[in-house]
Amino acid sequence: MQVIEIGENVYQIDNSIATVNLTPGIQVYQEKLIEYEGKELRIWNPRRSKLAAAIVKGLHTFPFKHDSKVLYLGASAGTTPSHISDICVDGRVYSVEFSPTMMRDFLDVSGNRENLFAILNDATRPHNYQHLVEKVDVVYSDVAQATQTQLFLDNFRLFGKDDCVGILMIKARSIDVTRKPNDIFKEEKKRLKEGGLKVIEEIKLDPYEKDHIAFICEKNF
Amino acid sequence: MKAFITTTSFGFIALDEEFSIVDKFLFDERQVEFLEKVEKRELTDEEVELIGRLLEDYDEVIIETNKSKSVYDALFDQGNVFVENFTGHGDYVRANFDEIISSLTDVDIGKSLNSSYNILASRKIRESVKTNDVMIVETINSLDEIEESSGKLIERLREWCTPILPELDKLHNHELYSRIIAEYTSRENIIESNVLDNTHVSLNPDYSVDIGEADLMIIRSFAKSVYSLYETRNTLEEFIDSKIREVAPNMYDVAGANLSAKLIAHTNGLENLAKLPSSTVQIIGAEKAIFRHLKTGENPPKHGLIFQHPLIRGSNWWVRGKLARAVAGKITIAARKDAFSGDYDPGLRVELEERIDEIKKAHPFPERKKNKKDDSGDNGRKKKGKKERGKKKKRNKKKLRKGEYTY
Ligand SMILES: C[S@@+](CC[C@H](N)C(=O)[O-])C[C@H]1O[C@@H](n2cnc3c(N)ncnc32)[C@H](O)[C@@H]1O
């Protein structure tokens, strides 16, 4: 078994990646746990988490540090947020999700992890949770909605620090099933530019997710 | 001079134009309570007091809030309180959050937010359950009433139209019938429109009755109302479908949207339904029959609303009781998952269908009561430990078995 540290609290184990489990002994989605030098590593499955897929596919910009503050839109049941929580041990992950059913599962995860903050709210209305969130180092968005780019921009403007890194996961099918994914990606990229951001990296997520792309962006001064 | 109020997760913070903190109200151990009020856009006494204090020293108070201006105007009518949903001062507070909050209190910010937000979210989940219940109950009840009314009205419409369009009575689809009359009304128009192309009904172009334009108009106007009732019905059905899919995905799979909604309405909420034993779920909607059973010893009902389940309704009469038990069992499990764990389990529907097939295979024919002696002997053995149940119960039991033939 070959283990290399590839980021703060992120490891590569042979062909897999993993994060250091913040809650040893506890799994979030039945992922494998591995003992390594007195730490417990949690395998991070690229089929279950788009962020893992982006990393496996060669993501360069990795803005998550041990003390990062993150705004996570579309937290769902907490699969990806739990890994970010492993990484940002001294940070805060403000996690917005609007489905009560999903949030119920998320609470099982955030109940064990002090750096996860559950926010049951609609990400298209950031003013409604403005008082619950501070300025952050990373805005991560994975909502799989037609208006995903717009809501990402709105949140980025409101909560992103000047040097904030934005990660936007785009699912072509949620925007339009009839058009070519590449055309959709191009158009959404243009929209980001018009919204004042510049795309510094883009990664297609296949074969882990079909017709998905990750845009990594920054403020364009 | 101006003062700016920002709402944060720890309290209301007031800054002056130079971004120095000049006043505040901290939520402290009442954090969750206050955050709930903020969420509901309630104006609290504490905020009012803070504004009052600031107005003594400042000409204007600008509040960053989601509440509308009128909420404040009712209390401060001198025109010196302003409302914005975003201010540069609020932005400053959010950018220097740790510094500002830790200058005001020594709580562990992370710990406190984690636990308060968890409580806040779980309360909101509970509330959303309640509003969803109300929506489901009201919608399904309205749907019932619409069906009753439209049923009556379409009969009227048909009677009204029969003299002029006798062939059309063979068209069994009420909605289409009302639409045709509403949109085309006269024989010539209907024939021209081709709306009947995909039906088994056709109109004779030579048939003629004397009817004036004014008469047609009045029929048409009535038909329009009837048709719009059908449209409303469809909208309500779609709403119920998506609502049940959202709040009770397991029940949706096992019972379908309509039956799920009726069960939820009958028990006044998903959680109430989920607390019932499966034997009760099986007879929900058959309360009259149960009452009769208790009072007169008549056969107990074997199925209430559940009888509408397509897997039961379409089956042979002699297995329906058994099917109802199986369906009720699965619905109970589904309701509990939906109400209490929220886990979606696509396996429930598959298991139910398998169970139903098993039952049907095991009972291909109606079971005639074989031999009276045999039957009672069998009963006796099974009930060994429960002999004390007494004769009256036994008689009931026999009746119930006989009752199995009635459906
Ligand atoms: C693809 S899933 C996210 C998966 C998650 N990011 C992970 O990797 O573990 C999308 C989630 O976004 C949520 N969502 C969609 N629209 C939203 C909105 N406007 N506000 C908040 N959450 C939203 C959905 O309820 C769903 O749970």
XYZ file of C-alpha atoms and ligand atoms in Angstrom:
655
model
C 0.000 0.000 0.000
C 1.477 3.298 -1.101
C 0.282 6.343 0.793
C 1.125 9.941 -0.168
C -0.174 13.130 1.418
C -1.502 15.199 -1.497
C -3.055 18.062 0.467
C -3.898 19.106 4.001
C -5.622 16.047 5.454
C -5.943 14.507 1.982
C -4.099 11.347 1.009
C -3.628 9.189 -2.015
C -3.691 5.473 -1.261
C -2.660 3.517 -4.335
C -5.349 4.496 -6.826
C -7.800 5.958 -4.343
C -7.970 9.183 -2.422
C -9.002 9.603 1.205
C -9.378 12.180 3.951
C -8.431 11.890 7.612
C -11.582 10.905 9.475
C -12.612 13.628 11.893
C -14.910 11.151 13.632
C -12.900 7.911 13.856
C -15.005 4.778 13.639
C -17.963 6.564 12.057
C -18.818 6.199 8.374
C -21.057 8.600 6.486
C -21.986 6.634 3.378
C -20.503 3.220 4.076
C -17.137 4.270 2.700
C -14.082 2.191 3.573
C -12.005 3.156 6.619
C -8.264 2.461 6.677
C -5.778 2.721 9.555
C -2.608 4.558 8.644
C 0.106 5.747 11.051
C -2.274 6.249 13.916
C -4.830 8.042 11.762
C -8.011 6.740 10.280
C -8.399 7.483 6.576
C -11.775 7.614 4.941
C -11.854 6.568 1.286
C -13.324 9.335 -0.853
C -15.339 7.822 -3.658
C -15.303 9.775 -6.957
C -18.535 8.082 -7.971
C -20.282 9.473 -4.927
C -18.632 12.882 -4.737
C -18.017 15.241 -7.639
C -15.228 16.954 -5.772
C -13.409 13.615 -5.473
C -14.015 13.056 -9.175
C -12.464 16.444 -9.964
C -9.432 15.658 -7.802
C -8.940 12.253 -9.381
C -9.178 13.915 -12.783
C -6.291 16.235 -11.962
C -7.706 19.304 -10.182
C -4.848 21.791 -9.638
C -6.426 24.509 -7.587
C -7.325 23.022 -4.245
C -8.550 25.821 -1.995
C -9.582 23.706 1.016
C -7.107 24.196 3.904
C -7.271 23.146 7.545
C -8.739 26.518 8.523
C -10.832 27.384 5.448
C -14.288 28.825 5.695
C -16.586 27.330 3.106
C -20.079 28.023 1.838
C -21.486 24.792 0.480
C -24.661 25.013 -1.636
C -26.669 21.832 -2.140
C -25.325 19.927 0.865
C -27.737 17.033 0.340
C -27.156 14.191 2.809
C -23.625 15.392 3.509
C -21.456 13.053 1.469
C -19.059 15.657 0.064
C -19.475 18.076 2.982
C -18.247 15.339 5.336
C -14.952 15.105 3.442
C -14.573 18.870 3.392
C -15.239 18.755 7.123
C -12.384 16.213 7.436
C -10.081 18.629 5.631
C -11.091 21.959 7.173
C -10.747 20.773 10.765
C -10.271 24.284 12.137
C -12.571 25.885 9.590
C -16.298 26.179 9.095
C -18.525 24.664 6.454
C -21.794 26.593 6.095
C -24.001 24.037 4.356
C -27.162 25.145 2.589
C -29.778 22.595 1.550
C -33.445 23.234 0.836
C -34.966 19.792 0.957
C -36.166 18.923 4.477
C -35.797 15.230 3.719
C -32.175 15.634 2.682
C -31.522 17.925 5.587
C -32.739 15.292 8.003
C -29.949 12.994 6.848
C -27.478 15.844 6.842
C -28.210 16.500 10.517
C -26.987 13.005 11.386
C -23.640 14.021 9.908
C -23.452 17.570 11.281
C -24.485 16.272 14.705
C -21.100 14.538 14.890
C -19.014 17.213 13.226
C -18.582 20.565 14.924
C -17.380 22.346 11.800
C -20.514 21.580 9.749
C -23.310 24.129 10.019
C -26.711 23.103 8.726
C -28.753 25.781 6.972
C -32.180 24.712 5.732
C -32.740 27.409 3.130
C -33.126 28.078 -0.561
C -29.803 28.943 -2.193
C -31.564 31.127 -4.754
C -32.386 33.542 -1.898
C -29.088 34.271 -0.183
C -30.500 37.310 1.630
C -32.658 34.963 3.654
C -29.615 33.376 5.305
C -27.282 36.341 5.115
C -27.357 36.682 8.906
C -26.304 33.050 9.332
C -23.206 33.135 7.144
C -19.925 35.065 7.164
C -17.469 35.792 4.363
C -15.785 32.665 3.127
C -12.662 31.427 1.361
C -14.495 28.950 -0.833
C -17.962 28.879 -2.375
C -18.826 25.390 -3.547
C -22.026 24.769 -5.446
C -23.630 21.521 -6.523
C -27.379 22.008 -6.731
C -28.203 20.411 -10.082
C -30.751 23.078 -11.001
C -31.456 25.043 -14.150
C -30.478 28.264 -12.398
C -27.320 26.820 -10.870
C -24.932 29.398 -12.390
C -27.037 32.360 -11.357
C -27.420 31.261 -7.765
C -23.722 30.476 -7.587
C -22.917 34.010 -8.754
C -25.339 35.596 -6.307
C -23.856 33.702 -3.390
C -20.307 34.308 -4.515
C -20.878 38.057 -4.687
C -22.500 38.197 -1.300
C -20.265 35.853 0.679
C -16.966 35.458 -1.202
C -13.878 37.169 0.200
C -11.802 39.055 -2.373
C -9.557 36.037 -2.876
C -12.390 33.538 -2.666
C -12.224 30.482 -4.910
C -15.477 29.291 -6.408
C -16.188 25.732 -7.452
C -19.265 25.224 -9.563
C -20.400 21.740 -10.508
C -22.559 21.871 -13.619
C -24.828 19.111 -14.701
C -25.756 19.700 -18.337
C -28.960 17.709 -18.055
C -30.401 19.953 -15.391
C -30.072 22.936 -17.686
C -31.354 21.448 -20.905
C -31.683 17.812 -21.884
C -32.008 18.535 -25.576
C -28.840 20.540 -26.155
C -25.251 19.364 -26.485
C -23.474 19.412 -23.106
C -20.478 21.224 -24.614
C -22.663 24.068 -25.841
C -24.254 24.341 -22.439
C -20.848 24.408 -20.726
C -19.657 27.163 -23.065
C -22.712 29.237 -22.366
C -22.491 28.818 -18.594
C -18.822 29.766 -18.734
C -19.755 32.928 -20.566
C -22.348 33.621 -17.922
C -19.705 33.328 -15.212
C -17.526 35.831 -17.057
C -20.395 38.250 -17.445
C -21.017 37.805 -13.739
C -17.536 39.108 -12.966
C -15.662 35.836 -12.467
C -12.858 34.260 -14.395
C -12.626 30.538 -14.882
C -9.136 29.403 -13.899
C -9.675 25.701 -14.384
C -12.289 23.433 -15.876
C -12.542 19.695 -15.499
C -14.979 17.270 -17.075
C -16.069 14.663 -14.585
C -16.545 11.667 -16.845
C -16.450 8.724 -16.460
C -17.547 9.295 -12.849
C -20.383 11.625 -13.790
C -21.723 11.876 -17.298
C -22.002 15.338 -18.866
C -20.798 17.191 -15.805
C -18.137 19.844 -15.603
C -16.394 21.534 -12.701
C -15.574 25.221 -13.145
C -13.022 26.682 -10.747
C -13.251 30.452 -10.638
C -12.002 33.607 -9.005
C -13.051 37.212 -8.908
C -11.943 39.056 -12.025
C -10.528 42.440 -11.067
C -24.591 61.030 11.798
C -25.674 57.550 10.848
C -25.694 54.222 12.644
C -25.947 50.843 10.939
C -27.518 47.704 12.373
C -26.550 44.271 11.118
C -28.169 41.025 12.183
C -25.674 38.243 12.867
C -26.040 34.756 14.277
C -24.952 36.101 17.672
C -26.982 39.257 17.875
C -27.778 42.704 16.503
C -24.646 44.768 16.058
C -24.603 48.529 15.534
C -21.716 50.289 13.803
C -21.136 53.972 13.225
C -19.989 55.463 9.941
C -16.364 54.677 10.859
C -17.200 50.985 11.298
C -16.728 51.009 15.068
C -19.116 49.043 17.204
C -21.294 51.503 19.094
C -23.996 49.280 20.505
C -25.331 45.747 20.323
C -27.814 43.224 21.569
C -26.455 39.684 21.993
C -28.710 36.643 21.783
C -26.517 34.694 24.249
C -28.233 31.534 25.456
C -31.415 32.523 23.608
C -29.638 32.227 20.261
C -31.970 29.633 18.750
C -35.074 31.473 19.881
C -33.902 34.741 18.342
C -32.698 33.148 15.130
C -36.152 31.655 14.724
C -37.693 35.090 15.128
C -35.311 36.581 12.596
C -36.218 33.822 10.189
C -39.912 34.562 10.676
C -39.224 38.255 10.185
C -40.559 39.185 13.569
C -39.556 42.504 15.038
C -38.340 41.862 18.586
C -38.524 44.235 21.550
C -34.757 43.966 21.859
C -34.243 45.269 18.346
C -36.733 48.067 18.941
C -34.903 49.075 22.118
C -31.585 49.066 20.285
C -32.982 51.336 17.577
C -34.457 53.610 20.240
C -31.108 53.947 21.973
C -29.332 54.700 18.705
C -31.866 57.367 17.746
C -30.849 59.324 20.845
C -27.341 59.812 19.460
C -27.745 59.436 15.705
C -29.839 61.224 13.094
C -30.426 58.127 11.043
C -30.472 54.397 11.669
C -29.983 52.094 8.689
C -30.968 48.505 9.265
C -29.798 45.608 7.141
C -32.751 43.244 7.254
C -35.261 41.188 5.319
C -38.179 42.735 7.136
C -40.174 45.305 5.265
C -40.009 49.005 6.002
C -43.614 49.128 7.146
C -42.789 46.899 10.118
C -40.512 49.646 11.425
C -42.621 52.576 10.264
C -45.376 51.493 12.597
C -43.038 52.230 15.507
C -40.684 54.916 14.264
C -42.565 57.426 12.207
C -40.095 60.307 12.105
C -38.587 59.077 8.858
C -35.164 58.468 10.359
C -35.173 54.664 10.231
C -34.179 53.081 6.928
C -34.249 49.509 5.722
C -31.842 47.820 3.267
C -31.372 44.172 2.479
C -27.633 44.710 2.060
C -25.282 47.334 3.477
C -21.531 47.856 3.262
C -21.503 47.819 7.042
C -23.152 44.403 7.115
C -20.571 43.269 4.603
C -17.839 44.551 6.899
C -19.264 42.599 9.836
C -19.375 39.399 7.809
C -15.809 39.967 6.608
C -14.478 40.484 10.139
C -16.822 38.088 11.822
C -14.445 36.308 14.230
C -12.775 39.480 15.347
C -16.060 41.259 15.987
C -17.862 38.384 17.683
C -14.942 37.454 19.906
C -14.618 41.080 20.995
C -18.184 40.823 22.305
C -18.411 37.348 23.819
C -16.152 34.441 24.699
C -18.361 31.631 23.378
C -16.750 29.084 21.103
C -18.133 30.400 17.818
C -17.900 27.142 15.883
C -19.405 24.958 18.592
C -22.209 27.369 19.223
C -23.148 27.703 15.556
C -22.968 23.971 14.974
C -25.385 23.163 17.762
C -27.740 26.116 17.290
C -28.030 25.558 13.541
C -28.703 21.874 14.065
C -31.556 22.688 16.416
C -32.850 25.391 14.100
C -32.834 23.091 11.089
C -34.535 20.224 12.875
C -37.298 22.546 14.105
C -37.758 23.839 10.585
C -37.997 20.306 9.302
C -40.737 19.611 11.816
C -42.610 22.729 10.793
C -42.328 21.952 7.125
C -43.863 18.569 7.912
C -46.835 20.345 9.464
C -47.423 22.721 6.564
C -47.059 19.860 4.136
C -49.692 17.930 6.057
C -52.088 20.838 5.849
C -51.498 21.211 2.126
C -52.071 17.524 1.501
C -55.194 17.330 3.640
C -56.801 20.410 2.116
C -55.919 19.484 -1.435
C -57.216 15.937 -1.252
C -60.425 17.121 0.408
C -60.936 19.748 -2.266
C -60.305 17.124 -4.875
C -63.048 14.973 -3.377
C -65.505 17.835 -3.499
C -64.578 18.746 -7.041
C -65.151 15.193 -8.106
C -68.533 15.145 -6.483
C -69.592 18.444 -8.058
C -68.208 17.745 -11.481
C -69.973 14.394 -11.455
C -73.303 16.093 -10.906
C -72.656 18.910 -13.344
C -71.487 16.690 -16.190
C -74.702 14.697 -15.909
C -76.646 17.951 -16.252
C -74.577 18.959 -19.242
C -75.073 15.623 -20.934
C -78.811 15.740 -20.428
C -78.850 19.214 -21.788
C -76.892 18.282 -24.903
C -78.487 14.937 -25.672
C -81.291 16.349 -27.832
C -78.841 18.177 -30.072
C -75.912 15.737 -29.932
C -77.325 12.313 -29.071
C -74.320 10.387 -30.471
C -71.939 12.202 -28.188
C -73.402 10.482 -25.158
C -71.375 7.417 -26.103
C -68.242 9.369 -25.304
C -67.447 8.193 -21.799
C -64.616 10.587 -21.074
C -66.361 13.343 -19.133
C -63.477 15.771 -19.391
C -63.268 15.497 -23.149
C -67.044 15.765 -23.408
C -67.099 19.033 -21.513
C -64.153 20.367 -23.471
C -65.792 19.592 -26.806
C -68.950 21.393 -25.835
C -67.041 24.282 -24.316
C -64.827 24.788 -27.339
C -66.963 23.790 -30.331
C -70.563 23.483 -29.115
C -72.344 23.092 -32.444
C -72.510 19.948 -34.539
C -70.781 21.587 -37.532
C -67.921 22.934 -35.448
C -67.318 19.617 -33.769
C -67.251 17.776 -37.067
C -64.920 20.322 -38.589
C -62.504 20.251 -35.655
C -61.631 16.542 -35.857
C -61.581 16.284 -32.051
C -63.446 13.015 -32.293
C -60.892 11.451 -34.626
C -59.271 9.253 -32.044
C -62.478 8.173 -30.381
C -65.039 5.563 -31.316
C -67.692 8.259 -31.616
C -68.648 10.080 -34.790
C -71.364 12.609 -35.568
C -73.845 12.372 -38.353
C -73.499 15.547 -40.459
C -77.102 15.300 -41.655
C -78.768 15.146 -38.276
C -80.407 18.420 -37.520
C -82.394 20.012 -34.764
C -83.515 23.528 -34.569
C -81.425 25.382 -32.026
C -80.673 29.051 -31.876
C -77.348 30.799 -31.378
C -78.378 32.139 -27.969
C -79.271 28.637 -26.776
C -75.906 27.326 -27.911
C -74.128 30.159 -26.131
C -75.746 29.387 -22.815
C -74.867 25.706 -23.098
C -71.331 26.626 -24.020
C -70.920 28.881 -21.038
C -72.088 26.141 -18.692
C -69.793 23.628 -20.393
C -66.870 25.987 -19.909
C -67.399 25.997 -16.158
C -67.642 22.233 -16.079
C -64.505 21.875 -18.138
C -62.622 24.293 -15.954
C -63.535 22.130 -12.961
C -61.854 19.206 -14.677
C -58.818 21.348 -15.325
C -58.671 22.330 -11.688
C -59.002 18.689 -10.744
C -55.982 17.892 -12.905
C -53.940 20.656 -11.347
C -54.791 19.434 -7.863
C -53.883 15.898 -8.812
C -50.545 17.003 -10.168
C -49.911 18.968 -7.014
C -50.704 15.979 -4.812
C -48.500 13.806 -6.922
C -45.468 16.033 -6.545
C -46.154 16.764 -2.889
C -46.402 13.113 -1.915
C -43.357 12.300 -3.990
C -41.492 14.966 -2.071
C -42.660 14.372 1.494
C -43.455 10.664 1.434
C -41.436 9.026 -1.344
C -41.743 5.577 0.207
C -45.520 5.802 0.479
C -45.636 7.126 -3.061
C -43.992 3.932 -4.253
C -46.067 1.592 -2.155
C -49.514 3.219 -2.223
C -49.480 5.814 -4.996
C -50.081 9.532 -4.567
C -53.844 9.501 -4.249
C -54.239 6.735 -1.696
C -51.285 8.086 0.312
C -52.898 11.501 0.436
C -56.232 10.044 1.523
C -54.618 8.042 4.312
C -52.661 11.081 5.470
C -55.797 13.223 5.359
C -57.807 10.642 7.245
C -55.310 10.513 10.105
C -54.653 14.238 9.954
C -50.963 14.015 9.150
C -48.161 11.736 8.104
C -46.772 11.337 11.609
C -50.122 10.282 13.029
C -50.469 7.741 10.261
C -46.976 6.447 10.921
C -47.795 5.807 14.575
C -50.699 3.482 13.794
C -50.349 -0.296 13.806
C -50.744 -1.933 10.452
C -54.005 -3.604 11.494
C -55.517 -0.149 11.919
C -54.067 1.183 8.693
C -55.794 -1.700 6.964
C -59.234 -0.475 7.958
C -58.780 3.322 7.813
C -61.801 4.719 6.048
C -64.070 1.892 7.115
C -64.955 3.404 10.467
C -68.691 2.959 9.987
C -68.289 -0.724 9.358
C -66.044 -1.096 12.395
C -68.583 0.592 14.571
C -71.247 -1.721 13.263
C -68.974 -4.650 13.928
C -68.387 -3.623 17.523
C -72.021 -2.919 18.177
C -73.734 -5.775 16.438
C -71.006 -8.358 15.970
C -71.360 -8.120 12.225
C -68.344 -9.010 10.122
C -65.417 -6.708 10.717
C -64.327 -4.819 7.618
C -61.288 -6.237 5.922
C -60.247 -3.123 4.087
C -61.059 0.530 4.113
C -59.355 3.035 1.881
C -56.681 0.483 1.141
C -59.245 -1.330 -0.964
C -58.608 1.341 -3.605
C -55.046 0.160 -4.046
C -54.708 -0.984 -7.659
C -53.003 -4.210 -6.587
C -56.020 -5.073 -4.445
C -58.835 -3.641 -6.479
C -57.831 -5.576 -9.552
C -57.547 -8.909 -7.760
C -59.851 -11.831 -7.159
C -62.246 -11.421 -4.293
C -60.973 -14.364 -2.324
C -57.466 -12.970 -1.895
C -58.336 -9.375 -1.266
C -58.364 -9.724 2.509
C -54.908 -11.239 2.496
C -53.644 -8.674 0.020
C -55.040 -5.867 2.118
C -53.070 -7.160 5.085
C -49.865 -7.286 3.044
C -50.412 -3.854 1.545
C -51.250 -2.340 4.927
C -48.071 -3.838 6.353
C -45.904 -2.263 3.686
C -47.701 1.060 3.829
C -47.059 1.137 7.562
C -43.356 0.551 7.042
C -43.246 3.159 4.276
C -45.067 5.769 6.358
C -42.661 5.224 9.252
C -39.646 5.635 7.019
C -41.104 8.805 5.526
C -42.152 10.298 8.820
C -39.278 9.367 11.067
C -36.142 8.442 9.186
C -36.636 10.082 5.804
C -34.747 7.210 4.168
C -35.944 6.341 0.738
C -36.014 2.616 0.085
C -36.881 1.669 -3.493
C -36.959 -1.982 -2.381
C -40.321 -1.626 -0.608
C -42.371 -1.626 -3.784
C -40.487 -4.631 -5.152
C -40.998 -6.585 -1.923
C -44.690 -5.748 -1.918
C -45.165 -6.937 -5.471
C -43.321 -10.159 -4.697
C -45.473 -10.753 -1.641
C -48.635 -10.101 -3.635
C -47.558 -12.584 -6.290
C -46.867 -15.157 -3.597
C -50.307 -14.727 -2.107
C -51.972 -14.950 -5.473
C -50.030 -18.067 -6.398
C -50.881 -19.711 -3.078
C -54.585 -19.050 -3.573
C -55.440 -19.561 -7.211
C -59.018 -20.575 -6.385
C -61.563 -19.586 -3.787
C -61.248 -21.801 -0.738
C -64.549 -23.396 -0.008
C -65.052 -24.217 3.588
C -63.975 -27.862 3.494
C -65.289 -29.759 6.424
C -66.781 -28.070 9.401
C -65.073 -30.439 11.812
C -61.730 -30.105 10.143
C -61.936 -26.388 10.248
C -62.777 -26.032 13.888
C -60.211 -28.690 14.830
C -57.599 -26.689 13.064
C -58.652 -23.586 14.834
C -58.483 -25.328 18.161
C -54.919 -26.410 17.644
C -53.689 -23.053 16.537
C -55.308 -21.253 19.413
C -54.100 -23.653 22.073
C -52.673 -21.085 24.458
C -55.602 -18.779 24.024
C -58.457 -21.020 25.016
C -59.596 -18.483 27.558
C -60.649 -16.265 24.665
C -64.093 -17.706 25.132
C -66.871 -18.834 22.903
C -68.103 -15.506 21.747
C -64.764 -14.691 20.134
C -64.774 -18.055 18.411
C -68.120 -17.359 16.918
C -66.827 -14.073 15.638
C -63.870 -15.801 14.157
C -66.109 -18.151 12.252
C -68.147 -15.311 10.967
C -65.050 -13.581 9.786
C -64.013 -16.606 7.800
C -67.411 -16.762 6.251
C -67.112 -13.070 5.570
C -64.159 -13.700 3.370
C -66.567 -14.729 0.695
C -68.440 -11.514 0.683
C -65.936 -9.510 -1.343
C -26.554 16.728 -6.694
S -27.188 16.964 -5.096
C -25.759 17.441 -4.151
C -24.846 16.310 -3.743
C -23.819 16.789 -2.736
N -23.217 18.015 -3.189
C -22.725 15.780 -2.495
O -21.817 15.699 -3.316
O -22.768 15.093 -1.476
C -28.065 18.457 -5.238
C -28.708 18.949 -3.940
O -29.020 20.320 -4.078
C -30.223 20.599 -3.432
N -30.770 21.838 -4.000
C -31.301 22.023 -5.214
N -31.701 23.299 -5.373
C -31.407 23.947 -4.224
C -31.582 25.286 -3.779
N -32.140 26.210 -4.555
N -31.175 25.586 -2.533
C -30.595 24.665 -1.749
N -30.406 23.387 -2.118
C -30.815 23.024 -3.339
C -31.054 19.367 -3.700
O -32.082 19.219 -2.738
C -30.024 18.251 -3.613
O -29.949 17.706 -2.338
